[in-house]
Amino acid sequence: MNGRKRIAETRRLHAISRHLVILAAPPFDELNVVGVVQVFGTANQFFPEHARPYRIQVASASPESLMTGYSGLSISPHLYYRDVRDKVDTLLLASGPVKNKDVDMDLLQWIIRLSRKVRRLGSICSGAFLLAETGLLDGRRATTHWAHVKEFGARFPKVLLDPDPIWLRDGDIYTSAGVTAGMDLALALVEEGLGSKVALAVARQVVLLLRRPGGQSRFRAELPIC
């Protein structure tokens, strides 16, 4: 690559640089956060440090310096959600099937306000519950973890729930199925932004299928004990 082409490529990469925020709200599975960070972080590794396409931040729903997931692993977030200042391109919500009585209304209002500014809004696994509490999923197609679809459907009848897909897009809002499906969604977002060649390279690096065949229905049946 000659000098002019290298400069043009660098400028192009800077132009597509995106600020990605993953909001972790208890209760959450650790992989819902770490897996998504891994996919986008791996995509960054294929570019020079000065031209990495993603600026990734994990934001916590509370001001504590550590947040603990279902499995007991403590994660140190980059910042508290109220301290997010820079323009956000993509906001992803990682949470469990949060109960209505436990919902932080200030957090919901923050999500609603930010939703008007971001290019893409999404949920990982049962983070769809938190997203649905904002009302932003009303009238939209969405999915969530197969084990929680009955509860989700009962609580959010205005959402057009589809329990089978690994992930779904409705306009600028994305939802995904359980745990590892968050990585599938992240990979799809990488492909959407950086193209299939980069996405395939990421998939090979993290040992994922670029497009997982089938949906969640095969996981609903009781799995045999080995």
XYZ file of C-alpha atoms in Angstrom, residues 5-226:
222
model
C -3.569 4.879 -0.053
C -2.368 4.358 3.522
C -3.438 7.901 4.491
C -6.806 7.445 2.795
C -7.348 4.126 4.594
C -6.411 5.665 7.958
C -8.867 8.513 7.410
C -11.574 6.038 6.470
C -10.986 4.034 9.643
C -11.106 7.155 11.793
C -14.371 8.101 10.111
C -16.025 4.836 11.147
C -14.675 4.786 14.708
C -17.601 4.078 17.029
C -18.159 4.540 20.759
C -19.714 1.341 22.075
C -21.192 1.224 25.591
C -22.263 -2.015 27.257
C -24.473 -1.303 30.257
C -24.251 -4.077 32.860
C -27.223 -4.099 35.232
C -27.681 -6.773 37.909
C -28.584 -9.527 37.724
C -26.409 -10.482 34.740
C -24.398 -13.385 33.358
C -20.731 -12.510 33.115
C -20.454 -13.829 29.552
C -23.171 -11.416 28.443
C -20.643 -8.663 29.107
C -17.271 -10.307 28.566
C -18.285 -12.202 25.419
C -19.500 -9.078 23.665
C -16.384 -7.139 24.694
C -14.266 -10.004 23.349
C -15.881 -9.880 19.898
C -15.529 -6.124 19.441
C -12.090 -6.134 21.057
C -10.942 -8.850 18.683
C -12.152 -6.759 15.748
C -9.994 -3.900 17.032
C -6.923 -6.139 16.968
C -7.054 -6.369 13.172
C -6.390 -2.621 12.868
C -3.492 -0.356 13.875
C -3.843 1.014 17.404
C -4.359 4.571 16.132
C -7.185 3.458 13.834
C -9.173 0.937 15.845
C -12.841 1.021 14.837
C -14.357 0.596 18.308
C -13.973 2.470 21.562
C -15.445 0.023 24.062
C -16.681 0.941 27.541
C -18.508 -1.147 30.118
C -20.826 1.030 32.206
C -22.262 -0.119 35.528
C -25.791 0.474 36.736
C -24.505 1.389 40.205
C -21.524 3.454 41.418
C -19.665 0.525 43.036
C -16.164 -0.165 41.725
C -16.923 -3.866 41.208
C -20.011 -5.628 39.903
C -20.633 -9.342 40.400
C -22.435 -11.648 37.992
C -24.501 -14.789 38.516
C -21.437 -17.036 38.676
C -19.639 -14.930 41.261
C -17.083 -13.306 38.969
C -16.422 -9.664 39.797
C -15.914 -7.255 36.907
C -14.491 -3.754 37.175
C -16.499 -1.435 34.888
C -14.918 1.465 33.073
C -17.410 3.958 34.477
C -20.787 4.539 36.119
C -23.593 5.012 33.595
C -24.242 8.580 34.778
C -20.670 9.448 33.857
C -21.057 8.538 30.190
C -20.362 11.840 28.460
C -19.091 11.321 24.925
C -21.372 10.656 21.992
C -22.463 7.004 22.006
C -22.922 5.152 18.735
C -24.171 1.816 20.097
C -25.704 1.026 23.493
C -26.140 -2.622 24.504
C -27.951 -3.671 27.685
C -26.716 -6.744 29.549
C -29.007 -7.827 32.360
C -31.111 -10.672 33.677
C -34.912 -10.912 33.851
C -35.158 -7.885 36.121
C -38.355 -7.655 38.192
C -40.557 -4.612 37.791
C -40.232 -3.728 41.471
C -36.442 -3.692 41.172
C -36.236 -1.399 38.158
C -34.261 1.797 38.681
C -36.438 4.538 37.194
C -33.487 6.911 36.818
C -31.670 4.250 34.815
C -34.711 3.731 32.597
C -34.965 7.448 31.902
C -31.267 7.543 31.044
C -31.727 4.713 28.535
C -34.723 6.473 27.002
C -32.849 9.758 26.670
C -29.794 8.094 25.178
C -31.943 6.058 22.767
C -32.815 9.298 20.965
C -29.142 9.941 20.229
C -27.584 6.538 19.541
C -27.433 4.918 16.122
C -28.057 1.433 17.495
C -29.699 0.188 20.693
C -29.763 -3.437 21.749
C -30.043 -6.010 24.497
C -28.055 -9.114 25.328
C -29.978 -12.157 26.552
C -32.521 -11.183 29.233
C -31.419 -7.579 28.966
C -34.539 -7.456 26.806
C -36.519 -7.196 30.064
C -34.737 -3.970 30.971
C -35.145 -2.660 27.439
C -38.846 -3.552 27.402
C -39.374 -1.699 30.700
C -38.530 1.528 28.851
C -41.400 0.973 26.401
C -38.988 1.228 23.477
C -39.809 -2.336 22.372
C -43.572 -1.752 22.180
C -44.806 -2.645 18.712
C -41.423 -4.057 17.689
C -40.223 -7.598 17.052
C -37.885 -8.846 19.746
C -36.413 -11.994 21.223
C -34.847 -13.070 24.512
C -33.545 -16.184 26.271
C -35.808 -19.151 25.535
C -36.223 -19.965 29.239
C -37.838 -16.575 29.925
C -40.132 -16.109 26.925
C -43.301 -17.047 28.821
C -42.628 -14.498 31.566
C -41.545 -11.898 29.034
C -44.671 -12.369 26.910
C -46.929 -12.050 29.944
C -45.230 -8.908 31.227
C -44.801 -7.140 27.890
C -47.786 -7.998 25.669
C -47.150 -4.961 23.422
C -43.834 -6.414 22.287
C -43.987 -8.643 19.212
C -42.066 -11.486 20.812
C -40.438 -14.078 18.568
C -38.909 -16.770 20.800
C -36.871 -18.593 18.159
C -34.209 -16.328 16.571
C -30.661 -16.158 17.884
C -30.901 -12.403 17.394
C -33.329 -9.955 15.824
C -33.214 -6.500 14.317
C -36.219 -4.199 14.138
C -35.159 -0.844 12.779
C -32.353 0.481 14.952
C -33.099 -1.873 17.869
C -31.465 -5.284 18.261
C -32.277 -8.095 20.702
C -30.593 -11.441 21.221
C -31.189 -14.825 22.796
C -29.327 -16.339 25.725
C -25.725 -15.750 26.780
C -23.535 -16.855 23.845
C -26.105 -15.375 21.433
C -24.818 -11.985 22.535
C -21.573 -12.881 20.796
C -23.546 -13.809 17.666
C -25.197 -10.392 17.751
C -21.881 -8.629 18.326
C -20.395 -10.502 15.388
C -23.331 -9.451 13.216
C -22.797 -5.823 14.245
C -19.117 -6.131 13.318
C -20.100 -7.483 9.916
C -22.628 -4.684 9.490
C -20.024 -2.048 10.240
C -16.747 -3.459 8.957
C -17.794 -6.002 6.352
C -17.814 -9.763 6.053
C -14.043 -10.197 5.704
C -13.326 -8.611 9.084
C -16.283 -10.404 10.691
C -15.066 -13.744 9.350
C -11.570 -13.057 10.687
C -13.057 -12.289 14.118
C -15.225 -15.424 13.987
C -12.184 -17.565 13.199
C -10.167 -15.972 15.999
C -12.815 -16.543 18.681
C -13.936 -19.871 17.154
C -17.503 -18.874 16.316
C -19.662 -19.515 13.295
C -20.164 -16.315 11.340
C -23.853 -17.209 11.082
C -25.123 -19.848 13.452
C -27.679 -22.127 11.741
C -31.096 -22.627 13.268
C -32.724 -20.900 16.196
C -33.404 -21.412 19.895
C -36.124 -24.031 19.491
C -33.648 -26.926 19.612
C -32.465 -25.793 23.041
C -35.917 -25.903 24.619
C -36.006 -29.696 24.652
C -34.382 -31.288 27.661
C -30.761 -31.986 26.825
C -29.484 -35.526 27.477
C -27.100 -35.992 30.387
C -23.712 -37.211 29.180
